[in-house]
Short mmCIF file of N, CA and C in Angstrom, two decimals:
data_model
loop_
_atom_site.label_atom_id
_atom_site.label_comp_id
_atom_site.label_asym_id
_atom_site.label_seq_id
_atom_site.Cartn_x
_atom_site.Cartn_y
_atom_site.Cartn_z
N MET X 315 -10.31 -8.27 -6.80
CA MET X 315 -9.33 -7.92 -5.93
C MET X 315 -8.54 -9.29 -5.63
N ILE X 316 -7.27 -9.31 -5.68
CA ILE X 316 -6.50 -10.61 -5.13
C ILE X 316 -5.65 -10.21 -3.99
N PHE X 317 -6.06 -11.00 -3.10
CA PHE X 317 -5.38 -10.96 -1.86
C PHE X 317 -4.49 -12.23 -1.55
N ASP X 318 -3.07 -11.75 -1.08
CA ASP X 318 -1.96 -12.77 -1.17
C ASP X 318 -1.49 -12.54 0.20
N LYS X 319 -1.84 -13.13 1.26
CA LYS X 319 -1.19 -13.22 2.78
C LYS X 319 -0.25 -14.12 2.70
N GLU X 320 1.03 -13.20 3.56
CA GLU X 320 2.01 -13.82 4.13
C GLU X 320 2.63 -13.63 5.02
N GLY X 321 2.25 -14.34 6.13
CA GLY X 321 2.47 -13.89 7.64
C GLY X 321 1.38 -12.86 7.95
N THR X 322 2.01 -11.87 8.39
CA THR X 322 1.45 -10.54 8.69
C THR X 322 1.25 -9.33 7.76
N THR X 323 1.60 -9.73 6.40
CA THR X 323 1.33 -8.95 5.34
C THR X 323 0.49 -9.26 4.42
N THR X 324 -0.31 -8.66 3.82
CA THR X 324 -1.05 -8.99 2.77
C THR X 324 -0.84 -8.18 1.53
N LEU X 325 -0.38 -8.89 0.37
CA LEU X 325 -0.36 -8.26 -0.80
C LEU X 325 -1.53 -8.05 -1.65
N ILE X 326 -1.83 -7.11 -1.86
CA ILE X 326 -3.19 -6.65 -2.69
C ILE X 326 -2.80 -6.27 -4.03
N SER X 327 -3.63 -6.98 -5.27
CA SER X 327 -3.39 -6.88 -6.59
C SER X 327 -5.00 -6.65 -7.02
N GLN X 328 -5.10 -6.04 -8.49
CA GLN X 328 -6.46 -5.80 -8.89
C GLN X 328 -6.37 -6.75 -10.17
N GLU X 329 -7.85 -7.01 -10.71
CA GLU X 329 -7.77 -7.47 -12.11
C GLU X 329 -8.09 -6.36 -12.68
N ASN X 330 -8.49 -6.38 -14.05
CA ASN X 330 -8.99 -5.28 -14.82
C ASN X 330 -10.12 -4.49 -14.42
N ILE X 331 -9.96 -3.46 -13.46
CA ILE X 331 -10.99 -2.57 -13.42
C ILE X 331 -10.13 -1.24 -13.06
N SER X 332 -11.10 -0.25 -13.02
CA SER X 332 -10.76 1.35 -12.94
C SER X 332 -10.04 1.49 -11.27
N LEU X 333 -9.57 2.38 -11.37
CA LEU X 333 -8.66 3.13 -9.99
C LEU X 333 -9.84 3.30 -9.05
N ALA X 334 -10.88 3.76 -9.52
CA ALA X 334 -11.90 4.15 -8.84
C ALA X 334 -12.49 3.05 -7.93
N VAL X 335 -12.68 1.95 -8.96
CA VAL X 335 -13.51 0.74 -8.38
C VAL X 335 -12.75 -0.10 -7.64
N PHE X 336 -11.39 -0.01 -7.81
CA PHE X 336 -10.36 -0.66 -7.08
C PHE X 336 -10.36 -0.02 -5.69
N LEU X 337 -10.26 1.37 -5.67
CA LEU X 337 -10.19 1.88 -3.90
C LEU X 337 -11.73 1.66 -3.54
N LYS X 338 -12.73 1.56 -4.21
CA LYS X 338 -14.01 1.33 -3.41
C LYS X 338 -14.05 -0.05 -2.86
N ASN X 339 -13.44 -0.99 -3.75
CA ASN X 339 -13.31 -2.31 -2.91
C ASN X 339 -12.58 -2.72 -2.06
N LEU X 340 -11.35 -1.91 -2.24
CA LEU X 340 -10.36 -1.94 -0.68
C LEU X 340 -10.87 -1.24 0.37
N ASN X 341 -11.62 0.12 0.22
CA ASN X 341 -12.16 0.52 1.49
C ASN X 341 -13.46 -0.70 1.83
N LYS X 342 -13.91 -1.48 1.14
CA LYS X 342 -14.99 -2.24 1.53
C LYS X 342 -14.60 -3.34 2.38
N ALA X 343 -13.34 -3.99 1.81
CA ALA X 343 -12.51 -5.07 2.37
C ALA X 343 -11.75 -4.65 3.45
N TYR X 344 -11.53 -3.31 3.76
CA TYR X 344 -10.32 -2.89 4.80
C TYR X 344 -10.71 -3.54 6.19
N PRO X 345 -11.92 -3.63 6.67
CA PRO X 345 -12.15 -4.24 7.81
C PRO X 345 -11.35 -5.60 8.23
N THR X 346 -11.37 -6.36 7.09
CA THR X 346 -10.97 -7.64 7.24
C THR X 346 -9.47 -7.81 6.99
N LEU X 347 -8.81 -6.68 6.45
CA LEU X 347 -7.50 -6.24 6.22
C LEU X 347 -6.78 -5.46 7.38
N LYS X 348 -7.42 -4.82 8.37
CA LYS X 348 -6.74 -3.68 8.97
C LYS X 348 -5.73 -4.19 10.13
N ASN X 349 -5.66 -5.53 10.26
CA ASN X 349 -4.72 -5.91 11.23
C ASN X 349 -3.42 -6.46 10.54
N ASP X 350 -3.30 -6.43 9.50
CA ASP X 350 -2.07 -6.73 8.38
C ASP X 350 -1.56 -5.55 8.11
N HIS X 351 -0.19 -5.79 7.68
CA HIS X 351 0.47 -4.81 6.93
C HIS X 351 0.11 -5.05 5.51
N LEU X 352 -0.11 -3.72 4.68
CA LEU X 352 -0.51 -3.86 3.42
C LEU X 352 0.43 -3.61 2.42
N VAL X 353 0.24 -4.14 1.16
CA VAL X 353 1.21 -3.87 0.19
C VAL X 353 0.18 -3.88 -0.89
N VAL X 354 -0.10 -2.58 -1.65
CA VAL X 354 -0.74 -2.53 -2.51
C VAL X 354 -0.09 -2.34 -4.09
N ASN X 355 -0.40 -3.25 -4.98
CA ASN X 355 0.52 -3.49 -6.04
C ASN X 355 -0.40 -2.48 -7.20
N LEU X 356 0.19 -1.66 -7.73
CA LEU X 356 -0.41 -0.79 -8.51
C LEU X 356 0.29 -1.13 -9.88
N PHE X 357 0.93 -2.00 -10.35
CA PHE X 357 1.54 -2.41 -11.56
C PHE X 357 0.59 -2.27 -12.79
N SER X 358 -0.32 -2.79 -12.55
CA SER X 358 -1.62 -3.35 -13.60
C SER X 358 -2.30 -1.88 -14.18
N PHE X 359 -2.01 -0.87 -13.52
CA PHE X 359 -2.66 0.14 -13.89
C PHE X 359 -1.61 0.94 -15.00
N VAL X 360 -2.27 0.87 -16.30
CA VAL X 360 -1.26 1.57 -17.20
C VAL X 360 -0.89 2.87 -17.15
N LYS X 361 -2.04 3.87 -16.72
CA LYS X 361 -1.67 5.09 -16.57
C LYS X 361 -1.88 5.28 -15.23
N LEU X 362 -1.01 6.07 -14.78
CA LEU X 362 -1.25 6.11 -13.08
C LEU X 362 -0.51 7.53 -12.85
N THR X 363 -1.18 8.56 -12.16
CA THR X 363 -0.68 10.04 -11.84
C THR X 363 -0.45 10.09 -10.32
N ALA X 364 0.32 11.19 -10.07
CA ALA X 364 0.37 11.39 -8.49
C ALA X 364 -0.78 11.53 -7.78
N GLY X 365 -1.72 12.24 -8.53
CA GLY X 365 -3.26 12.46 -8.11
C GLY X 365 -3.81 11.23 -7.88
N ASP X 366 -3.76 10.28 -8.60
CA ASP X 366 -4.31 9.05 -8.45
C ASP X 366 -3.63 8.20 -7.43
N VAL X 367 -2.45 8.45 -6.99
CA VAL X 367 -1.84 7.88 -5.68
C VAL X 367 -2.24 8.50 -4.45
N LEU X 368 -2.50 9.93 -4.77
CA LEU X 368 -2.87 10.63 -3.39
C LEU X 368 -4.41 10.27 -3.25
N GLU X 369 -4.86 9.39 -3.96
CA GLU X 369 -6.24 8.89 -3.61
C GLU X 369 -6.38 7.93 -2.26
N PHE X 370 -5.19 7.22 -2.20
CA PHE X 370 -4.98 6.31 -1.30
C PHE X 370 -4.40 6.94 0.18
N LEU X 371 -4.27 8.27 -0.28
CA LEU X 371 -3.88 8.92 1.38
C LEU X 371 -4.39 8.77 2.64
N THR X 372 -5.92 8.98 2.57
CA THR X 372 -6.71 8.75 3.50
C THR X 372 -6.61 7.33 4.41
N LEU X 373 -6.43 6.30 3.50
CA LEU X 373 -6.50 5.01 3.72
C LEU X 373 -5.24 4.52 4.50
N SER X 374 -3.97 5.36 3.89
CA SER X 374 -2.70 5.09 4.28
C SER X 374 -2.48 5.55 5.81
N ASN X 375 -3.11 6.97 5.80
CA ASN X 375 -2.96 7.64 7.08
C ASN X 375 -3.57 6.75 8.07
N THR X 376 -4.81 6.44 8.02
CA THR X 376 -5.77 5.55 9.01
C THR X 376 -4.91 4.46 9.32
N HIS X 377 -4.37 3.63 8.35
CA HIS X 377 -3.73 2.34 8.61
C HIS X 377 -2.47 2.69 9.45
N ARG X 378 -1.74 3.75 9.12
CA ARG X 378 -0.39 3.77 9.58
C ARG X 378 -0.52 4.41 11.02
N ALA X 379 -1.58 5.15 11.43
CA ALA X 379 -2.13 5.63 12.70
C ALA X 379 -2.36 4.35 13.58
N ALA X 380 -2.70 2.96 13.03
CA ALA X 380 -3.02 2.09 13.72
C ALA X 380 -1.44 1.20 13.93
N LYS X 381 -0.53 1.81 13.42
CA LYS X 381 0.70 1.49 13.42
C LYS X 381 0.82 -0.02 12.89
N LYS X 382 0.54 0.11 11.54
CA LYS X 382 0.44 -1.03 10.61
C LYS X 382 1.14 -0.15 9.53
N SER X 383 1.98 -1.08 8.61
CA SER X 383 2.50 -0.48 7.27
C SER X 383 1.66 -0.41 6.25
N PHE X 384 1.71 0.45 5.49
CA PHE X 384 0.64 0.70 3.97
C PHE X 384 1.96 1.17 3.14
N VAL X 385 2.20 0.31 1.97
CA VAL X 385 2.89 0.65 1.12
C VAL X 385 2.39 0.42 -0.56
N LEU X 386 2.61 1.42 -1.23
CA LEU X 386 1.90 1.31 -2.47
C LEU X 386 3.31 1.12 -3.47
N VAL X 387 3.10 -0.03 -4.42
CA VAL X 387 4.18 -0.41 -5.24
C VAL X 387 3.87 0.18 -6.88
N THR X 388 4.60 1.26 -7.33
CA THR X 388 4.44 1.75 -8.57
C THR X 388 5.97 2.36 -8.84
N ASN X 389 6.14 2.09 -10.27
CA ASN X 389 7.15 2.80 -10.86
C ASN X 389 6.75 3.83 -11.99
N LYS X 390 5.65 3.91 -11.90
CA LYS X 390 4.90 5.14 -12.84
C LYS X 390 4.73 6.39 -12.35
N VAL X 391 5.15 6.81 -11.07
CA VAL X 391 5.00 8.26 -10.53
C VAL X 391 6.44 8.49 -10.24
N SER X 392 6.76 9.71 -10.03
CA SER X 392 7.89 10.16 -9.51
C SER X 392 7.71 10.44 -7.96
N TYR X 393 8.61 10.06 -7.37
CA TYR X 393 8.58 10.19 -5.74
C TYR X 393 8.59 11.79 -5.24
N ASP X 394 9.05 12.58 -6.11
CA ASP X 394 9.14 14.01 -5.75
C ASP X 394 7.92 14.68 -6.02
N GLU X 395 6.91 14.01 -6.60
CA GLU X 395 5.58 14.68 -6.74
C GLU X 395 4.59 14.20 -5.78
N LEU X 396 4.99 13.49 -4.60
CA LEU X 396 4.30 12.93 -3.35
C LEU X 396 4.92 13.27 -2.04
N PRO X 397 3.70 13.41 -1.36
CA PRO X 397 4.23 13.87 -0.03
C PRO X 397 5.00 12.85 0.81
N ASP X 398 5.81 13.14 1.82
CA ASP X 398 6.35 11.89 2.64
C ASP X 398 5.62 10.96 3.31
N GLU X 399 4.31 11.63 3.68
CA GLU X 399 3.57 10.74 4.30
C GLU X 399 2.71 9.42 3.90
N ILE X 400 3.17 9.26 2.48
CA ILE X 400 2.59 8.28 1.44
C ILE X 400 3.84 7.44 1.24
N CYS X 401 3.84 6.14 1.38
CA CYS X 401 5.04 5.31 0.88
C CYS X 401 4.71 4.75 -0.27
N VAL X 402 5.80 4.92 -1.20
CA VAL X 402 5.80 4.42 -2.53
C VAL X 402 6.95 3.94 -2.81
N VAL X 403 7.14 2.55 -3.36
CA VAL X 403 8.29 1.79 -3.78
C VAL X 403 8.06 1.29 -5.07
N PRO X 404 9.32 1.13 -5.90
CA PRO X 404 8.86 0.67 -7.12
C PRO X 404 9.00 -1.02 -7.21
N THR X 405 9.51 -1.67 -6.36
CA THR X 405 9.34 -3.10 -6.66
C THR X 405 8.24 -3.86 -5.08
N ILE X 406 8.03 -4.85 -5.41
CA ILE X 406 7.48 -5.54 -3.93
C ILE X 406 8.18 -6.20 -3.19
N GLN X 407 9.64 -6.26 -3.52
CA GLN X 407 10.79 -6.87 -2.49
C GLN X 407 10.92 -5.51 -1.85
N GLU X 408 11.09 -4.36 -2.37
CA GLU X 408 11.55 -3.06 -1.29
C GLU X 408 10.19 -2.93 -0.65
N ALA X 409 9.13 -3.03 -0.84
CA ALA X 409 8.00 -3.11 -0.07
C ALA X 409 8.11 -3.75 1.18
N ARG X 410 8.32 -4.99 1.00
CA ARG X 410 8.75 -6.09 1.81
C ARG X 410 9.74 -5.49 2.80
N ASP X 411 10.98 -5.11 2.46
CA ASP X 411 11.97 -4.67 3.04
C ASP X 411 11.65 -3.31 4.02
N LEU X 412 10.77 -2.55 3.37
CA LEU X 412 10.33 -1.46 4.06
C LEU X 412 9.50 -1.89 5.25
N ILE X 413 8.61 -2.77 5.10
CA ILE X 413 7.77 -3.21 6.32
C ILE X 413 8.46 -3.89 7.39
N GLU X 414 9.76 -4.56 6.83
CA GLU X 414 10.62 -5.09 7.93
C GLU X 414 11.24 -4.14 8.55
N MET X 415 12.04 -2.88 7.94
CA MET X 415 12.41 -1.78 8.73
C MET X 415 11.53 -1.20 9.60
N GLU X 416 10.24 -0.87 9.11
CA GLU X 416 9.33 -0.26 10.19
C GLU X 416 8.72 -1.06 11.24
N GLU X 417 8.86 -2.39 11.12
CA GLU X 417 8.47 -3.39 12.01
C GLU X 417 9.47 -3.20 13.39
N ILE X 418 11.07 -3.23 12.83
CA ILE X 418 11.86 -2.86 13.81
C ILE X 418 11.97 -1.79 14.31
N GLU X 419 11.46 -0.52 13.76
CA GLU X 419 11.29 0.65 14.37
C GLU X 419 10.39 0.79 15.39
N ARG X 420 9.18 0.19 15.23
CA ARG X 420 8.06 0.15 16.08
C ARG X 420 8.57 -0.77 17.28
N ASP X 421 9.10 -1.70 17.14
CA ASP X 421 9.59 -2.64 18.13
C ASP X 421 10.46 -1.75 19.14
N LEU X 422 11.30 -0.90 18.52
CA LEU X 422 12.21 -0.13 19.04
C LEU X 422 11.73 1.09 19.64
N ASP X 423 10.42 1.41 19.51
CA ASP X 423 9.70 2.79 19.79
C ASP X 423 10.64 3.84 19.16
N LEU X 424 11.02 3.65 17.98
CA LEU X 424 11.60 4.77 17.48
C LEU X 424 10.62 5.74 16.52
#
């Protein structure tokens, strides 16, 4: 796993491992990441389904309940296939923009 921390946001990428191993490693590292906004880069996965993305839902819900942003980055899954409660965007820049908007909403108690 590769962590790239910038301010209060950590970009998480993975090397050549399976999604199951990536999720296991992410859950193991979560206690050290729980205070940051998280952007999970899934571009390195060649095959990715909506079901694969939903594997992140529990972690996403936990993180978002703590008033922190959790954004997945991939363009391999149709957004129509996913529930609204999981944030998926097609680029890392859009993930950063979404986190900025969510921070403003939290500051304004929206």
